[in-house]
Tab-separated table of C-alpha atoms in Angstrom:
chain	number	residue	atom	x	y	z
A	288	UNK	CA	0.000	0.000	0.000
A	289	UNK	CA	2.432	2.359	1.177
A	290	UNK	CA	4.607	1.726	-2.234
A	291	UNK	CA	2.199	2.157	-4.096
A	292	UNK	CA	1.057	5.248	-2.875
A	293	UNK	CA	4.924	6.131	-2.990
A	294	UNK	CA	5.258	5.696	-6.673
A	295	UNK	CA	2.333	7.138	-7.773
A	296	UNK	CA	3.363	10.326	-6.453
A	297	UNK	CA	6.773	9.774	-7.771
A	298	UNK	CA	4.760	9.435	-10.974
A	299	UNK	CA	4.554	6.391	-12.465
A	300	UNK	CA	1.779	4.427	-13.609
A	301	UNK	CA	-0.029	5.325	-17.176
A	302	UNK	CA	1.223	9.293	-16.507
A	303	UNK	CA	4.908	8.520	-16.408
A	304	UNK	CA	6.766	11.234	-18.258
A	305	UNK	CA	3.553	13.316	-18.846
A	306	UNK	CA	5.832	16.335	-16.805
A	307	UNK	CA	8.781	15.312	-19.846
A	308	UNK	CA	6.807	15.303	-22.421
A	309	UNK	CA	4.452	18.845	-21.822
A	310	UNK	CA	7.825	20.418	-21.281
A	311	UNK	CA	9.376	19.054	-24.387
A	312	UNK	CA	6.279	20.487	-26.504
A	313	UNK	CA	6.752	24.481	-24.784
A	314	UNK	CA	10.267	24.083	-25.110
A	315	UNK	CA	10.338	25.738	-28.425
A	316	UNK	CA	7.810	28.553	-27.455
A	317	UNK	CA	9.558	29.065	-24.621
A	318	UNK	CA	12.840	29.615	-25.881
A	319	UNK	CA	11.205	31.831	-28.927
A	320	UNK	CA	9.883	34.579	-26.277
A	321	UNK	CA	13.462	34.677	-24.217
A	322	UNK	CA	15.138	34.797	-27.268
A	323	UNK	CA	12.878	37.406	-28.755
A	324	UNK	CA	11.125	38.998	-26.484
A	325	UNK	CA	12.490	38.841	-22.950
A	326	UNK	CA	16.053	39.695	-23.856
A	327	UNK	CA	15.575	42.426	-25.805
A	328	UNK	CA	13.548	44.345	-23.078
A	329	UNK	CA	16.088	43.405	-20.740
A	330	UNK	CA	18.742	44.997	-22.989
A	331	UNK	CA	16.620	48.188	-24.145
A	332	UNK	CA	16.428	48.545	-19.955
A	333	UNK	CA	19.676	48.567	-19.719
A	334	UNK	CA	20.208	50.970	-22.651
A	335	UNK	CA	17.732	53.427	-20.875
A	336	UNK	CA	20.126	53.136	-17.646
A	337	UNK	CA	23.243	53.699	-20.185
A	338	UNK	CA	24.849	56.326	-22.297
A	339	UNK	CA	25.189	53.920	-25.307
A	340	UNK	CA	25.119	55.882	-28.772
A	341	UNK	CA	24.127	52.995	-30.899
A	342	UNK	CA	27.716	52.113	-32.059
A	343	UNK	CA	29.233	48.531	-31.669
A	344	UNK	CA	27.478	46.785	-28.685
A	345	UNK	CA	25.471	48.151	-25.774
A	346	UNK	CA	27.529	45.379	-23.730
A	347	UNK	CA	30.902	46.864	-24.535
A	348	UNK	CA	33.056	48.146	-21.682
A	349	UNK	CA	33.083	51.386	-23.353
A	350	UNK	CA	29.335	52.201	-22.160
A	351	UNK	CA	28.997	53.766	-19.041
A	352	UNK	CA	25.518	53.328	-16.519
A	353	UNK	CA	24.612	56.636	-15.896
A	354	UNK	CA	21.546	55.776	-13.595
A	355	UNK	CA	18.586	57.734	-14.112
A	356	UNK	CA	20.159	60.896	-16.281
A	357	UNK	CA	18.333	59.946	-19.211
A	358	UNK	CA	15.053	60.017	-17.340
A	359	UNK	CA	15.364	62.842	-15.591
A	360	UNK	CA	16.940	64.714	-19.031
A	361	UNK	CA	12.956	64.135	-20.688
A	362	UNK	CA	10.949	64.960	-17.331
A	363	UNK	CA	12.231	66.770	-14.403
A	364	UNK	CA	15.286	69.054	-16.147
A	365	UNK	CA	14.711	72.005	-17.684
A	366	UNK	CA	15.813	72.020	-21.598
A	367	UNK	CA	14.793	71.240	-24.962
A	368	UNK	CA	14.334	67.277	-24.354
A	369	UNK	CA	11.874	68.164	-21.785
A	370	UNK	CA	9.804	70.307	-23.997
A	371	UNK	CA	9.700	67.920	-27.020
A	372	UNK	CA	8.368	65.405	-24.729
A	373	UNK	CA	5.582	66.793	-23.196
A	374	UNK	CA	4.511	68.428	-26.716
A	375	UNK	CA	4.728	64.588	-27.644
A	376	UNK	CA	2.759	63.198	-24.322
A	377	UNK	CA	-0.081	66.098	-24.910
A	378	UNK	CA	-0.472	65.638	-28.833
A	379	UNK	CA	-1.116	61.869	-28.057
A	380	UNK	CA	-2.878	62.554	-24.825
A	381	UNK	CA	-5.270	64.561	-26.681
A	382	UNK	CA	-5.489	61.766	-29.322
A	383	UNK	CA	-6.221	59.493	-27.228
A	384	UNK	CA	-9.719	61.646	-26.010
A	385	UNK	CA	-10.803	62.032	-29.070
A	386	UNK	CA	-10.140	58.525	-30.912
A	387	UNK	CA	-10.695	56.378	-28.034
A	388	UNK	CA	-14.320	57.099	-27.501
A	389	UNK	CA	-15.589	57.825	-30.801
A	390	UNK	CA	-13.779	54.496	-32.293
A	391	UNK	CA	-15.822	52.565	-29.585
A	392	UNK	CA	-19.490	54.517	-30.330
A	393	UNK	CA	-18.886	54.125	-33.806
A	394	UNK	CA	-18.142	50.573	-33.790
A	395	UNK	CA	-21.060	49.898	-31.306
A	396	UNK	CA	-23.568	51.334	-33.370
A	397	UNK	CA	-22.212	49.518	-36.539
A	398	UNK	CA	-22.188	46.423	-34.987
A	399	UNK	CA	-25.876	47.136	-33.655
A	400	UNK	CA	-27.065	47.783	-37.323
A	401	UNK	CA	-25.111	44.935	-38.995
A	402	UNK	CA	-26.548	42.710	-35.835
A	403	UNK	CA	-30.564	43.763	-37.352
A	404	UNK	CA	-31.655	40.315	-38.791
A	405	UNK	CA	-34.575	42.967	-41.125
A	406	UNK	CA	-31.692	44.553	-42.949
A	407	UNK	CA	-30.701	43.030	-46.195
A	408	UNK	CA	-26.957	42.379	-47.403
A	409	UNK	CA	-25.365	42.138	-43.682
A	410	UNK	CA	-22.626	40.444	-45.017
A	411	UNK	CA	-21.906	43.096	-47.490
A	412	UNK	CA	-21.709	45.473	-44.989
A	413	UNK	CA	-19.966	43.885	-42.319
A	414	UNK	CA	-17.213	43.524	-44.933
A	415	UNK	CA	-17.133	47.045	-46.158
A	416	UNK	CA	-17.020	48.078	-42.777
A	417	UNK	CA	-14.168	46.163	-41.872
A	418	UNK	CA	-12.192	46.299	-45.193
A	419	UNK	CA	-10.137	49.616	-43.587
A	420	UNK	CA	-9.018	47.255	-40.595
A	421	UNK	CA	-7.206	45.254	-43.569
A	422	UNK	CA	-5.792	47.833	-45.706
A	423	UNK	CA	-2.099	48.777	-45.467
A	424	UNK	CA	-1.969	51.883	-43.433
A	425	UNK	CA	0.353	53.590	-45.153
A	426	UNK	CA	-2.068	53.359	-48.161
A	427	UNK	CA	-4.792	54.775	-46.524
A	428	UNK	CA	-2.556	57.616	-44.864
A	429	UNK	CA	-1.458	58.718	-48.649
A	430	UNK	CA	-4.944	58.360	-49.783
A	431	UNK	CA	-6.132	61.072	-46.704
A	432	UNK	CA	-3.081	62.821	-47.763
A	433	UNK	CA	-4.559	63.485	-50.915
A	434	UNK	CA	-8.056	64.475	-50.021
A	435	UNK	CA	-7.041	66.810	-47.271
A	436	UNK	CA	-4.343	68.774	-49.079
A	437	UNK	CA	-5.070	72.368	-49.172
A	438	UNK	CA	-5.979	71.738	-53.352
A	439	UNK	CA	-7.587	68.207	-51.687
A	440	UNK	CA	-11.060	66.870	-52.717
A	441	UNK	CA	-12.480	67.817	-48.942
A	442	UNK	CA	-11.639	71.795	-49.942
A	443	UNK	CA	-13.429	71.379	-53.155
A	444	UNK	CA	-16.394	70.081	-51.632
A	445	UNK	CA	-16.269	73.052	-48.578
A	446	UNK	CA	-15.629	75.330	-51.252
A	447	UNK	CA	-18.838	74.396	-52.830
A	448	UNK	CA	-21.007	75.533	-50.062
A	449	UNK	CA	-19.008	78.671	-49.338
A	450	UNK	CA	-16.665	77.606	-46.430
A	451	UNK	CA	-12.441	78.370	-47.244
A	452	UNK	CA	-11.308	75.133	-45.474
A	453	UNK	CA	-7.632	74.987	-43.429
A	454	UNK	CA	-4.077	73.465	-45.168
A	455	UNK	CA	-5.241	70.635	-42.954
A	456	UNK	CA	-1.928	68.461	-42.883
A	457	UNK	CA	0.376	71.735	-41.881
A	458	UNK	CA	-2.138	73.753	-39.598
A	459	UNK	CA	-1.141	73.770	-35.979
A	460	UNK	CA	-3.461	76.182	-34.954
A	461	UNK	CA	-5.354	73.984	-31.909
A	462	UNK	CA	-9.172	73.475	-32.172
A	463	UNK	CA	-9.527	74.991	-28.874
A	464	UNK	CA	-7.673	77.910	-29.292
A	465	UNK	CA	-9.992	78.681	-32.210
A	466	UNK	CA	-13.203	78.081	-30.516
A	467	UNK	CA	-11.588	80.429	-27.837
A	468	UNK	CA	-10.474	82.974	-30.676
A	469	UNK	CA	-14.273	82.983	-31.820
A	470	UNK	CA	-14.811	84.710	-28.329
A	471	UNK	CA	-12.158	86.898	-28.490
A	472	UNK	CA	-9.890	84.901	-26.279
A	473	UNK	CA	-6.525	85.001	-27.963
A	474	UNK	CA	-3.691	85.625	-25.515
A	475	UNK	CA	-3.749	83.302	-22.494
A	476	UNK	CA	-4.439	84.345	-19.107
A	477	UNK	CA	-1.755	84.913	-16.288
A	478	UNK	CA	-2.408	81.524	-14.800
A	479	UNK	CA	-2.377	79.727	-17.863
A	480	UNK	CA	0.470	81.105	-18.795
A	481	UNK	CA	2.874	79.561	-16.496
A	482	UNK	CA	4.775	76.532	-16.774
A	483	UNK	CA	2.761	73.324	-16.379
A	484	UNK	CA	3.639	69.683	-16.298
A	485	UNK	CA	7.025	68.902	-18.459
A	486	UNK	CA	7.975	72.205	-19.199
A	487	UNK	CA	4.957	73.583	-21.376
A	488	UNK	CA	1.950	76.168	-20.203
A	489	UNK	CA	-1.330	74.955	-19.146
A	490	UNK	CA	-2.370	76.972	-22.030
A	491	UNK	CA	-0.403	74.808	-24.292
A	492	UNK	CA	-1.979	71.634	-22.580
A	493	UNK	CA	-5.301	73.446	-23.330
A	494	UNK	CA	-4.841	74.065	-27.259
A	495	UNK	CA	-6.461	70.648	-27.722
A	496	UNK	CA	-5.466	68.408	-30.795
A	497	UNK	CA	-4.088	70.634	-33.693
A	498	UNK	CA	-6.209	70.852	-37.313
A	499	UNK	CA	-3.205	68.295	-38.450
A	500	UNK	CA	-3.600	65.720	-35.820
A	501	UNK	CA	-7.886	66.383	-36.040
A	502	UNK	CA	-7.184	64.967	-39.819
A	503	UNK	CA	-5.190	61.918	-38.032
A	504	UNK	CA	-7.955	61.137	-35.425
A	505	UNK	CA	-10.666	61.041	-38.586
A	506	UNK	CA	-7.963	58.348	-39.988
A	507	UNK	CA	-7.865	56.324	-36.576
A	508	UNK	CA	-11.275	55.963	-36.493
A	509	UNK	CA	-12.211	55.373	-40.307
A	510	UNK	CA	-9.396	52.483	-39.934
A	511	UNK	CA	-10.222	50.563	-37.036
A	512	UNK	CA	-13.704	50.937	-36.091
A	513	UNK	CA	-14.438	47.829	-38.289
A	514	UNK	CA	-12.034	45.474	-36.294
A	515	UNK	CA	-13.791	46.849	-32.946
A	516	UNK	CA	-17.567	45.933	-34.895
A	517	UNK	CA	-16.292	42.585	-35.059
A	518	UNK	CA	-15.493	42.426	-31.797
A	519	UNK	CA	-18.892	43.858	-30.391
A	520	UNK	CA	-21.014	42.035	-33.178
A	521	UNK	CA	-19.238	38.529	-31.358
A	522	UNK	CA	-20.748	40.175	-28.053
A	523	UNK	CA	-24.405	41.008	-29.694
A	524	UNK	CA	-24.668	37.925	-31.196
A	525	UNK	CA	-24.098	35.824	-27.570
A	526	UNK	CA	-26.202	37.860	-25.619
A	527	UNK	CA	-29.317	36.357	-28.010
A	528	UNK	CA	-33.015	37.216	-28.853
A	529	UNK	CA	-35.084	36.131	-25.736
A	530	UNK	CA	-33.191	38.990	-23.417
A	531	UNK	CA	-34.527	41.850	-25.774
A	532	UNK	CA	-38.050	39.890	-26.219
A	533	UNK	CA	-38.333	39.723	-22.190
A	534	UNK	CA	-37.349	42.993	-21.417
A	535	UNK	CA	-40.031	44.346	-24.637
A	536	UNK	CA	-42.446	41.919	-22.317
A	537	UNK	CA	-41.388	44.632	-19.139
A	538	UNK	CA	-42.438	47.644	-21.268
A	539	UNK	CA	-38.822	49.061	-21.914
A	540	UNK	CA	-38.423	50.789	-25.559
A	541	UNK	CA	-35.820	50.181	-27.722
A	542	UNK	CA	-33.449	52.651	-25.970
A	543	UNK	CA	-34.246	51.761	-22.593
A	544	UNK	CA	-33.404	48.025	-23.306
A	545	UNK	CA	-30.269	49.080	-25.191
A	546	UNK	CA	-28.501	51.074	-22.676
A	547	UNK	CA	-30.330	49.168	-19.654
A	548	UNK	CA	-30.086	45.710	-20.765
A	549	UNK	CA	-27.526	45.550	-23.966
A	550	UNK	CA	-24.680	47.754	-22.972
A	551	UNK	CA	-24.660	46.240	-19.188
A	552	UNK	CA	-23.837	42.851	-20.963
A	553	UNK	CA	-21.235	44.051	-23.201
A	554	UNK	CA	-19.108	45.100	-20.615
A	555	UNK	CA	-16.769	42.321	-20.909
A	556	UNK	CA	-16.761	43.114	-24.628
A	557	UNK	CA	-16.543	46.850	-24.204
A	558	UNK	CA	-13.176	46.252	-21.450
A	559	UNK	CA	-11.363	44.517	-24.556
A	560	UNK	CA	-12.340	47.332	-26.895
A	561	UNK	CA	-11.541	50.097	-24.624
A	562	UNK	CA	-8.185	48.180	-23.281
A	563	UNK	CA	-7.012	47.703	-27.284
A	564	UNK	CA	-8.207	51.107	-28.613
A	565	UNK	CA	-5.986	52.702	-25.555
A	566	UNK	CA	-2.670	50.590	-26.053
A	567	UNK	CA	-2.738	51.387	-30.154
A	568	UNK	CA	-3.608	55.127	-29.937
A	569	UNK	CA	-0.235	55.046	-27.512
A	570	UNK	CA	1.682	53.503	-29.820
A	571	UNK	CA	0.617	55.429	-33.120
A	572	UNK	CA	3.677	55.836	-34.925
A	573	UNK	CA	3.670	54.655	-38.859
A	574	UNK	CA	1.034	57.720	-39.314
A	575	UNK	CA	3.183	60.041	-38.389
A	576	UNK	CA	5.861	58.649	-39.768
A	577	UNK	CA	4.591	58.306	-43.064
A	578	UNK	CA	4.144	62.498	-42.850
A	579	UNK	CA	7.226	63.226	-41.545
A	580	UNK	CA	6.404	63.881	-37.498
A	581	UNK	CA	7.673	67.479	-37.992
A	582	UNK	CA	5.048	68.710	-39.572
A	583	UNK	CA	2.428	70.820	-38.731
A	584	UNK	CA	4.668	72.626	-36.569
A	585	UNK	CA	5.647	69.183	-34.299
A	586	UNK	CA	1.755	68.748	-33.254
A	587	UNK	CA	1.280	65.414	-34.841
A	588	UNK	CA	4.257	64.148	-33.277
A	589	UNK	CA	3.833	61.440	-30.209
A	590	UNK	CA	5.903	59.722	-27.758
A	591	UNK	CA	6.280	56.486	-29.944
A	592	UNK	CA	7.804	58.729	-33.006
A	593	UNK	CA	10.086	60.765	-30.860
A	594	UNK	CA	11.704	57.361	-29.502
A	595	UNK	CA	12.614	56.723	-32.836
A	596	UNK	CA	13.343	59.992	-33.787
A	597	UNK	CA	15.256	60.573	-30.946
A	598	UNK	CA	17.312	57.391	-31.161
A	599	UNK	CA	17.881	56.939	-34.684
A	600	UNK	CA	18.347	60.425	-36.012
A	601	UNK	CA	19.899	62.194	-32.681
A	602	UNK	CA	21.537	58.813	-31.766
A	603	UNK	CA	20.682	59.184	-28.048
A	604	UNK	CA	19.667	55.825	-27.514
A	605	UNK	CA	19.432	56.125	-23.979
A	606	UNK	CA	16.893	58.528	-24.048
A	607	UNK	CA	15.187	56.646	-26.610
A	608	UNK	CA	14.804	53.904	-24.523
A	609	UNK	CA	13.828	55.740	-21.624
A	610	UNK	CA	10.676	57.075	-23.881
A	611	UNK	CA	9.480	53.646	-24.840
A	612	UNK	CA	9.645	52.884	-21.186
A	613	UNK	CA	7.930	55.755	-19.771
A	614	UNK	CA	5.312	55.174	-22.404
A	615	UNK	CA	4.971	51.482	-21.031
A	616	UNK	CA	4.317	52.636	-17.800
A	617	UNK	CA	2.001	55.387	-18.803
A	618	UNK	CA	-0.296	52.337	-20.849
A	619	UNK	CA	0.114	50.390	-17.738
A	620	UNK	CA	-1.286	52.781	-15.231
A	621	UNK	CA	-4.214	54.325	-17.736
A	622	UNK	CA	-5.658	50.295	-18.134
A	623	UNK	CA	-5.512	50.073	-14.800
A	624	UNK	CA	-7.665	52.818	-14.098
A	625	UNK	CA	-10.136	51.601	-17.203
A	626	UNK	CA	-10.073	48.456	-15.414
A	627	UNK	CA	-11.510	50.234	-12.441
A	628	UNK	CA	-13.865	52.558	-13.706
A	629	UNK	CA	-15.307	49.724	-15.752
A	630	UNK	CA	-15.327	47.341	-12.609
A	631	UNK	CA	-18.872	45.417	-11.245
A	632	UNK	CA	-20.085	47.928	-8.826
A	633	UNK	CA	-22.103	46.397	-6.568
A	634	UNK	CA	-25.557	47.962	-5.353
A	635	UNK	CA	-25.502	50.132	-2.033
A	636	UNK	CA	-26.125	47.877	0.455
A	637	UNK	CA	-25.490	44.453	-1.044
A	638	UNK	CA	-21.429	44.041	-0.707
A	639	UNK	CA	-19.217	43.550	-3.257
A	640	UNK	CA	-20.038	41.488	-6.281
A	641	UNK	CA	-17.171	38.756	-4.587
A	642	UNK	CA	-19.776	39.329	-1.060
A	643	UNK	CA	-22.876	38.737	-2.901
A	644	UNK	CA	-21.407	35.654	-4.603
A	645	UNK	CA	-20.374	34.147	-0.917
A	646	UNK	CA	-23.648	35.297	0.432
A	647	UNK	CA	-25.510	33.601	-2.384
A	648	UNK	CA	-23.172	30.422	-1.725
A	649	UNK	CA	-24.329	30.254	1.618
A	650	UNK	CA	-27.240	30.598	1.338
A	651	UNK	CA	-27.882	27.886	-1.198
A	652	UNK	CA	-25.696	25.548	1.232
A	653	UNK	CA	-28.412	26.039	3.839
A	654	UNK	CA	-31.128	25.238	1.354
A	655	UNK	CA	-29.067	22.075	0.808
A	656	UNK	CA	-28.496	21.851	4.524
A	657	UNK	CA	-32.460	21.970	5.584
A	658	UNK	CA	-33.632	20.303	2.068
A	659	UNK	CA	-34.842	17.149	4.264
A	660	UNK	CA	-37.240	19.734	6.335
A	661	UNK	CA	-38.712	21.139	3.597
A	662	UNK	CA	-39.764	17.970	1.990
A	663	UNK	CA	-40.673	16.366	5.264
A	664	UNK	CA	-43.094	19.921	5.165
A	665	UNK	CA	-44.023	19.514	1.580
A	666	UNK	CA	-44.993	15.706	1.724
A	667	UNK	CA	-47.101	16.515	5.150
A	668	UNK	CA	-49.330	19.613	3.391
A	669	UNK	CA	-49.748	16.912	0.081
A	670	UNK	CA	-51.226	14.646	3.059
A	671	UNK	CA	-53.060	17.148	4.221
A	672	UNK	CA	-54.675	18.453	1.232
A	673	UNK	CA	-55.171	14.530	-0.211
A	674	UNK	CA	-57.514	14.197	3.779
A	675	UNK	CA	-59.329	17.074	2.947
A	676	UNK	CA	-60.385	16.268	-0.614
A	677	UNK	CA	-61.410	12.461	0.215
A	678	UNK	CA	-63.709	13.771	3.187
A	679	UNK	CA	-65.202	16.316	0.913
A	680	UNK	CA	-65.891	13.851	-1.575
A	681	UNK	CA	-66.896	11.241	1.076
A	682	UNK	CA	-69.398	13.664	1.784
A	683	UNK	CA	-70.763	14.508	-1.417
A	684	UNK	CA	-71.609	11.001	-2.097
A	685	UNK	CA	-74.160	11.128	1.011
A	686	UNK	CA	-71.036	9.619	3.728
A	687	UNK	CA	-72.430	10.811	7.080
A	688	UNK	CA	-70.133	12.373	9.218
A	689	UNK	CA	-68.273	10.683	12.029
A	690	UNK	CA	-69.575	13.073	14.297
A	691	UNK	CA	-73.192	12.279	13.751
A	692	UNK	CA	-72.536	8.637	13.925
A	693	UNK	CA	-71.628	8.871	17.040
C-alpha cells in the first residue's frame, strides 16, 4: 500500500513522463519569447540606464551606466528634451480623447445595425465596414493625404457651399484655441500662462489636438472601427433574442433596453475594446511617420515617433529607450484605471459582487443543509390536502359524518 502510494506520487503508472513530455512540446515557445522577447527588453532597460550611442554593442566596456540621467533629461530638467516630450505626451494625450471614444461609439452602433436580422446584405456590410481594418496603413494615410491637401477633394467640396477650409496636414493652430479665438480669447491668461507639467503652459496643454492631428484622429477611427464591430457584433450575437423579447415583455423601448439591458452585458466586450483602442492610440507611430512627425509645426508628433526619432536620427539611444519605457508605464497605469472605472459595482447595500457571490453560496448551502425539512413539510401539506379532498368527496356522495354517527 504504502509503495504504491509512494510511486504514484513519484509518478509512475499510465502518466509517467507526462511532466517530460508537456515540457518538451513548450520548449520551443519558450525559448522563442526569451530569445525574442524577454532579452531584448532586458537589454533596451539597460540601454535606458546607459549612455550607449548605438555604435558597436550596448555590452561593450566602453558604455557607461549613468543611472537615471536619461530620465530625468525628458521629465524633471529644464531644456529642450523636456519640452519635445511633453509636446509629444499632450499631442497623443489629446489623441487618445478624441479617438478612443468615438472608435468605440462608432463601432457599437455599426455592430448594432449589422446585428438587425430585417436589414438586407449584412454580409456586405460587415465587410465594407471592416475592409479599412485590412488595408495597409500607409495606403490609406497617402490616400487622406490626398483628399485633405489644401488643393484636396475635402476643400473642393467646402468650397462648394461657401466655407475656405484649413491646409489641414500643416495647420497647428489647436481646435480649442480657435473656438476660444471665436470669443475673443486670444492671448492666455496669467495663470495659464505659467509653466505646467514637463515644461509647457497649461495653455499649451489646453490648445487641444491641432487641425493636423484632427485629420489623423478622422484616420484612426475610419481604420479601425471595423475590427472593434467585429469584436462587439461577437458580443451582440451571444447575448441572443429572448433577453430583448423579455425585457419588450417589461415595457422598456428600444433605448431603454439598449442602454439598460444591452450595454450592461457588453461590458466584458466593451473592457477589450476600450483596453485595445488605448494601447494602439499610444503607440501610433507609422502615421506620423509616413508624414514626416515634424510637420504641422511638431503637433502630430507622439511619444512612440520621438523614440525613434530621438534614437535613430539624434543617436541618443538612452533617451530613446527611456521614452518607450515611460510610455509602457504610462499604458500600464491608464488600463488600470479603465479596469476600475469599468469594474462590477455592486448595489448600495449588497457588498461587493465577490460578497454577494459568498452570500448567495451560503445561502444555497443552507437550502441544501435543511432540504430534508422542507420535503418532510411539503410531503405533510400533500397529506393534508389529499384528507381534505377524500372527506369532501366522502361527503358529497351522502357519507355521514363521524360526528353524527356517534
Amino acid at each position: 500500500m504504502t509503495g504504491t502510494v509512494s510511486g504514484s506520487r513519484r509518478g509512475g503508472g499510465i502518466r509517467r513522463g507526462e511532466a517530460r513530455a508537456g515540457w518538451l512540446f513548450v520548449t520551443p515557445a519558450v525559448v522563442i519569447v526569451v530569445v525574442f522577447l524577454a532579452i531584448p527588453i532586458l537589454l533596451a532597460l539597460w540601454v535606458s540606464f546607459s549612455d550607449w550611442n548605438g555604435f558597436r554593442s550596448p555590452l561593450n566596456p566602453n558604455v557607461d551606466f549613468v543611472g537615471l540621467e536619461n530620465y530625468a533629461a525628458i521629465t524633471t530638467e529644464p531644456g529642450l528634451d523636456q519640452e519635445n516630450f511633453g509636446r509629444a505626451v499632450r499631442n497623443n494625450l489629446w489623441y487618445v480623447v478624441f479617438v478612443v471614444p468615438l472608435q468605440t461609439i462608432v463601432a457599437l452602433l455599426l455592430a448594432v445595425q449589422v446585428n438587425r436580422a430585417a436589414i438586407r446584405g449584412r454580409g456586405f456590410f460587415r465587410t465594407a465596414f471592416y475592409f479599412p481594418s485590412v488595408t495597409s496603413t500607409v495606403a490609406i494615410v497617402i490616400v487622406f493625404q490626398f483628399l485633405f491637401t489644401a488643393s484636396g477633394a475635402v476643400n473642393a467640396v467646402l468650397g462648394f457651399f461657401g466655407i475656405d477650409g484649413p491646409n489641414w496636414l500643416n495647420d497647428a493652430s489647436g481646435v480649442f484655441h480657435n473656438l476660444f479665438a471665436v470669443f475673443g480669447v486670444t492671448t492666455p491668461p496669467e495663470a495659464l500662462a505659467q509653466e505646467g507639467p514637463l515644461g509647457i503652459t497649461w495653455w499649451e496643454w489646453l490648445a487641444g489636438p491641432s487641425v493636423a492631428m484632427m485629420t489623423l484622429i478622422m484616420l484612426a477611427i475610419f481604420t479601425t472601427s471595423g475590427t472593434f464591430m467585429l469584436l462587439f457584433l461577437a458580443g451582440l450575437q451571444a447575448i441572443g433574442g429572448e433577453i430583448d423579447e423579455a425585457a419588450r415583455m417589461d415595457g422598456a423601448g428600444p433605448f431603454r433596453t439598449f442602454f439598460s439591458v444591452t450595454v450592461p452585458m457588453l461590458r466584458p466586450t466593451l473592457f477589450t475594446v476600450l483596453t485595445l483602442g488605448l494601447i494602439g492610440s499610444w503607440q501610433v507611430f507609422d502615421q506620423i511617420y509616413v508624414l514626416g512627425g515634424s510637420t504641422a509645426g511638431g503637433t502630430i508628433k507622439t511619444p512612440a515617433f520621438l523614440a525613434y526619432e530621438t534614437s535613430f536620427e539624434e543617436l541618443k539611444w538612452g533617451q530613446g529607450a527611456a521614452i518607450a519605457f515611460i510610455l509602457f508605464v504610462f499604458i500600464i497605469l491608464l488600463t488600470l484605471l479603465q479596469r476600475w472605472w469599468l469594474r462590477e459595482r455592486a448595489p448600495k447595500g449588497t457588498g461587493t459582487p465577490a460578497r454577494r457571490r459568498r452570500r448567495g453560496s451560503a445561502g444555497a448551502d443552507n437550502v441544501r443543509r435543511h432540504e430534508p425539512d422542507t420535503v418532510s413539510a411539503v410531503v405533510g401539506a400533500d397529506a393534508t390536502d389529499r384528507a381534505l379532498l377524500t372527506g369532501a368527496d366522502a361527503t358529497e356522495h351522502g357519507e355521514p359524518d363521524r360526528r353524527e354517527r356517534s
